[in-house]
PDB file of C-alpha atoms in Angstrom:
ATOM      1  CA  MET A 311      99.577 116.727  82.360  1.00 56.00           C
ATOM      2  CA  SER A 312      95.881 117.269  82.972  1.00 72.00           C
ATOM      3  CA  GLU A 313      94.770 119.021  86.127  1.00 76.00           C
ATOM      4  CA  PHE A 314      92.693 115.960  87.126  1.00 69.00           C
ATOM      5  CA  LYS A 315      95.713 113.640  86.810  1.00 77.00           C
ATOM      6  CA  GLU A 316      97.806 116.096  88.859  1.00 82.00           C
ATOM      7  CA  ARG A 317      95.137 116.007  91.569  1.00 78.00           C
ATOM      8  CA  ILE A 318      95.151 112.197  91.525  1.00 77.00           C
ATOM      9  CA  ASP A 319      98.963 112.144  91.834  1.00 81.00           C
ATOM     10  CA  ALA A 320      98.837 114.675  94.688  1.00 80.00           C
ATOM     11  CA  LEU A 321      96.170 112.634  96.492  1.00 76.00           C
ATOM     12  CA  ALA A 322      98.210 109.437  96.069  1.00 78.00           C
ATOM     13  CA  SER A 323     101.242 111.205  97.562  1.00 81.00           C
ATOM     14  CA  LEU A 324      99.188 112.439 100.524  1.00 79.00           C
ATOM     15  CA  MET A 325      97.786 108.945 101.119  1.00 77.00           C
ATOM     16  CA  GLU A 326     101.327 107.556 101.200  1.00 80.00           C
ATOM     17  CA  GLU A 327     102.699 110.353 103.396  1.00 79.00           C
ATOM     18  CA  TYR A 328      99.914 110.142 105.991  1.00 76.00           C
ATOM     19  CA  ARG A 329      99.316 106.366 105.629  1.00 78.00           C
ATOM     20  CA  LEU A 330      95.636 106.939 104.822  1.00 78.00           C
ATOM     21  CA  THR A 331      93.557 103.890 103.992  1.00 79.00           C
ATOM     22  CA  GLU A 332      90.879 105.737 102.018  1.00 79.00           C
ATOM     23  CA  ALA A 333      90.459 109.033 100.173  1.00 78.00           C
ATOM     24  CA  VAL A 334      87.858 110.471  97.782  1.00 78.00           C
ATOM     25  CA  LEU A 335      88.472 112.855  94.875  1.00 74.00           C
ATOM     26  CA  GLU A 336      85.479 114.562  93.270  1.00 76.00           C
ATOM     27  CA  ASP A 337      85.727 116.655  90.113  1.00 71.00           C
ATOM     28  CA  GLY A 338      82.458 117.639  88.479  1.00 71.00           C
ATOM     29  CA  PRO A 339      80.607 114.460  87.537  1.00 75.00           C
ATOM     30  CA  PHE A 340      83.615 112.283  88.395  1.00 71.00           C
ATOM     31  CA  ARG A 341      84.131 110.699  91.792  1.00 76.00           C
ATOM     32  CA  VAL A 342      87.195 108.540  92.410  1.00 76.00           C
ATOM     33  CA  VAL A 343      87.581 106.533  95.620  1.00 78.00           C
ATOM     34  CA  PHE A 344      91.068 105.353  96.584  1.00 77.00           C
ATOM     35  CA  ARG A 345      91.428 102.519  99.085  1.00 78.00           C
ATOM     36  CA  ARG A 346      94.622 100.948 100.407  1.00 74.00           C
ATOM     37  CA  HIS A 347      94.351  97.245 101.242  1.00 66.00           C
ATOM     38  CA  SER A 348      96.824  95.120 103.158  1.00 55.00           C
ATOM     39  CA  THR A 349      96.576  92.524 100.381  1.00 54.00           C
ATOM     40  CA  PRO A 350      96.267  93.311  96.670  1.00 54.00           C
ATOM     41  CA  VAL A 351      92.779  93.059  95.247  1.00 54.00           C
ATOM     42  CA  ALA A 352      92.378  91.968  91.629  1.00 58.00           C
ATOM     43  CA  PRO A 353      90.201  94.348  89.586  1.00 57.00           C
ATOM     44  CA  THR A 354      86.899  93.098  88.230  1.00 57.00           C
ATOM     45  CA  PRO A 355      87.300  92.536  84.473  1.00 58.00           C
ATOM     46  CA  SER A 356      84.338  94.765  83.599  1.00 57.00           C
ATOM     47  CA  VAL A 357      85.827  97.652  85.594  1.00 53.00           C
ATOM     48  CA  ALA A 358      89.296  97.131  84.157  1.00 52.00           C
ATOM     49  CA  GLU A 359      87.929  97.082  80.610  1.00 58.00           C
ATOM     50  CA  ALA A 360      85.922 100.264  81.201  1.00 56.00           C
ATOM     51  CA  LEU A 361      89.003 102.230  82.278  1.00 56.00           C
ATOM     52  CA  SER A 362      91.183 103.824  79.642  1.00 56.00           C
ATOM     53  CA  PHE A 363      93.981 106.334  79.848  1.00 55.00           C
ATOM     54  CA  GLU A 364      95.400 108.578  77.186  1.00 59.00           C
ATOM     55  CA  ALA A 365      99.012 108.004  76.249  1.00 56.00           C
ATOM     56  CA  HIS A 366     101.354 110.832  77.195  1.00 56.00           C
ATOM     57  CA  ASP A 367     104.891 111.567  76.144  1.00 58.00           C
ATOM     58  CA  GLU A 368     105.768 112.094  79.793  1.00 59.00           C
ATOM     59  CA  ALA A 369     107.555 109.498  81.886  1.00 57.00           C
ATOM     60  CA  PRO A 370     105.132 106.959  83.391  1.00 58.00           C
ATOM     61  CA  PHE A 371     104.362 106.954  87.094  1.00 58.00           C
ATOM     62  CA  GLU A 372     106.995 104.750  88.659  1.00 63.00           C
ATOM     63  CA  THR A 373     106.637 102.582  91.728  1.00 63.00           C
ATOM     64  CA  GLU A 374     109.207 100.594  93.589  1.00 66.00           C
ATOM     65  CA  PRO A 375     109.100  96.926  92.587  1.00 66.00           C
ATOM     66  CA  ALA A 376     107.652  94.648  95.229  1.00 63.00           C
ATOM     67  CA  VAL A 377     110.425  92.492  96.620  1.00 62.00           C
ATOM     68  CA  PRO A 378     109.231  89.791  98.984  1.00 61.00           C
ATOM     69  CA  ALA A 379     111.175  90.008 102.209  1.00 60.00           C
ATOM     70  CA  ALA A 380     112.258  86.934 104.077  1.00 60.00           C
ATOM     71  CA  PRO A 381     109.976  86.435 107.084  1.00 60.00           C
ATOM     72  CA  VAL A 382     111.683  87.529 110.284  1.00 73.00           C
ATOM     73  CA  GLY A 383     109.084  86.116 112.654  1.00 87.00           C
ATOM     74  CA  THR A 384     105.408  85.601 113.348  1.00 92.00           C
ATOM     75  CA  PRO A 385     103.453  88.797 112.668  1.00 94.00           C
ATOM     76  CA  ILE A 386     101.179  90.363 115.263  1.00 94.00           C
ATOM     77  CA  SER A 387      98.571  92.057 113.084  1.00 94.00           C
ATOM     78  CA  SER A 388      96.094  94.814 113.772  1.00 94.00           C
ATOM     79  CA  PRO A 389      92.610  93.384 114.417  1.00 94.00           C
ATOM     80  CA  MET A 390      90.932  96.728 113.601  1.00 94.00           C
ATOM     81  CA  ASN A 391      91.347 100.151 112.023  1.00 94.00           C
ATOM     82  CA  GLY A 392      92.495 102.897 114.366  1.00 94.00           C
ATOM     83  CA  ILE A 393      95.495 104.681 115.835  1.00 94.00           C
ATOM     84  CA  PHE A 394      98.279 102.488 117.221  1.00 95.00           C
ATOM     85  CA  TYR A 395      99.926 103.297 120.549  1.00 95.00           C
ATOM     86  CA  ASP A 396     102.917 101.412 121.950  1.00 95.00           C
ATOM     87  CA  ALA A 397     102.453 102.628 125.561  1.00 94.00           C
ATOM     88  CA  GLN A 398      99.693 103.161 128.140  1.00 93.00           C
ATOM     89  CA  SER A 399     100.287 106.952 128.088  1.00 90.00           C
ATOM     90  CA  PRO A 400     102.685 109.403 126.418  1.00 89.00           C
ATOM     91  CA  THR A 401     104.910 109.381 129.532  1.00 93.00           C
ATOM     92  CA  SER A 402     104.827 105.588 130.049  1.00 93.00           C
ATOM     93  CA  PRO A 403     107.491 103.249 128.646  1.00 95.00           C
ATOM     94  CA  PRO A 404     106.435 101.111 125.662  1.00 96.00           C
ATOM     95  CA  PHE A 405     104.644  97.836 126.406  1.00 96.00           C
ATOM     96  CA  VAL A 406     107.398  95.988 124.495  1.00 96.00           C
ATOM     97  CA  LYS A 407     110.475  96.868 122.489  1.00 95.00           C
ATOM     98  CA  GLU A 408     112.764  94.931 120.166  1.00 94.00           C
ATOM     99  CA  GLY A 409     114.546  92.158 122.042  1.00 94.00           C
ATOM    100  CA  ASP A 410     111.883  91.820 124.771  1.00 96.00           C
ATOM    101  CA  SER A 411     110.391  88.405 125.547  1.00 96.00           C
ATOM    102  CA  VAL A 412     106.612  88.170 125.280  1.00 96.00           C
ATOM    103  CA  THR A 413     104.145  85.476 126.276  1.00 95.00           C
ATOM    104  CA  ALA A 414     100.917  84.588 124.517  1.00 94.00           C
ATOM    105  CA  GLY A 415      98.195  86.904 125.813  1.00 95.00           C
ATOM    106  CA  GLN A 416     100.612  89.630 126.966  1.00 95.00           C
ATOM    107  CA  ILE A 417      99.482  93.156 125.982  1.00 95.00           C
ATOM    108  CA  VAL A 418     101.868  94.574 123.365  1.00 96.00           C
ATOM    109  CA  GLY A 419     100.008  97.724 122.309  1.00 95.00           C
ATOM    110  CA  LEU A 420      96.757  99.658 122.097  1.00 96.00           C
ATOM    111  CA  ILE A 421      94.568 100.703 119.187  1.00 95.00           C
ATOM    112  CA  GLU A 422      92.248 103.656 119.627  1.00 94.00           C
ATOM    113  CA  ALA A 423      89.052 103.243 117.632  1.00 90.00           C
ATOM    114  CA  MET A 424      86.053 105.539 118.150  1.00 89.00           C
ATOM    115  CA  LYS A 425      87.603 106.990 121.328  1.00 89.00           C
ATOM    116  CA  VAL A 426      87.940 103.515 122.879  1.00 92.00           C
ATOM    117  CA  PHE A 427      91.386 102.069 123.624  1.00 93.00           C
ATOM    118  CA  ASN A 428      91.558  98.380 122.688  1.00 94.00           C
ATOM    119  CA  GLU A 429      94.351  96.197 124.083  1.00 95.00           C
ATOM    120  CA  ILE A 430      96.331  94.143 121.579  1.00 95.00           C
ATOM    121  CA  PRO A 431      97.474  90.809 123.064  1.00 95.00           C
ATOM    122  CA  SER A 432     100.308  88.782 121.577  1.00 95.00           C
ATOM    123  CA  PRO A 433      98.945  85.590 119.991  1.00 94.00           C
ATOM    124  CA  VAL A 434     102.316  83.843 120.456  1.00 95.00           C
ATOM    125  CA  SER A 435     105.215  83.606 122.887  1.00 95.00           C
ATOM    126  CA  GLY A 436     108.709  84.567 121.775  1.00 95.00           C
ATOM    127  CA  VAL A 437     111.094  87.486 121.374  1.00 96.00           C
ATOM    128  CA  VAL A 438     110.068  90.744 119.676  1.00 95.00           C
ATOM    129  CA  LYS A 439     112.217  90.761 116.527  1.00 95.00           C
ATOM    130  CA  LYS A 440     110.881  94.016 115.068  1.00 93.00           C
ATOM    131  CA  VAL A 441     108.461  96.784 116.015  1.00 93.00           C
ATOM    132  CA  VAL A 442     106.880  97.548 112.637  1.00 94.00           C
ATOM    133  CA  ALA A 443     104.171 100.085 113.516  1.00 94.00           C
ATOM    134  CA  GLU A 444     105.084 103.573 114.690  1.00 94.00           C
ATOM    135  CA  ALA A 445     103.257 104.970 117.721  1.00 93.00           C
ATOM    136  CA  GLY A 446     100.547 107.475 116.835  1.00 93.00           C
ATOM    137  CA  THR A 447     100.062 106.245 113.273  1.00 94.00           C
ATOM    138  CA  VAL A 448      96.868 105.022 111.636  1.00 95.00           C
ATOM    139  CA  VAL A 449      96.731 101.248 111.143  1.00 94.00           C
ATOM    140  CA  ALA A 450      94.264  99.123 109.209  1.00 94.00           C
ATOM    141  CA  VAL A 451      92.949  95.621 109.760  1.00 94.00           C
ATOM    142  CA  GLY A 452      95.740  93.166 108.946  1.00 94.00           C
ATOM    143  CA  ASP A 453      98.624  95.663 109.146  1.00 94.00           C
ATOM    144  CA  THR A 454     101.654  94.098 110.850  1.00 94.00           C
ATOM    145  CA  LEU A 455     102.406  95.767 114.186  1.00 95.00           C
ATOM    146  CA  PHE A 456     105.220  93.505 115.467  1.00 95.00           C
ATOM    147  CA  LEU A 457     107.251  90.494 114.393  1.00 94.00           C
ATOM    148  CA  VAL A 458     107.832  87.875 117.097  1.00 95.00           C
ATOM    149  CA  GLY A 459     110.246  84.976 116.684  1.00 90.00           C
TER     150      GLY A 459
END
């Protein structure tokens, strides 16, 4: 396996482990930008045609097949990139937890972006079916934070 491919694989693993939305790998004249999107983006044909990879005898990189999950409720999505917090402070109880009733407009979390804490209101009333986002993790625009049913 080439050193460059090993570096790409290592960077992909780090992006997954730390839930990064963007990373850059530079090697001599080559610069590769990796971006994670909440929805798949189809490659431009000219870019796809320009890319070519050498065949190797090694096992191909395997990913888990995408299996659409049955919707559990209405998603509350992140309106911005930042760090998600489920409570006002580290010693405070979470704004909401699974099984809690919420009303439209009720604050369910915070996202810190550029040292500013932004309140995340629930767009719907209902019961919190699932807390998807973990406190202290990086979230991107469109990432599901909660499911309300």
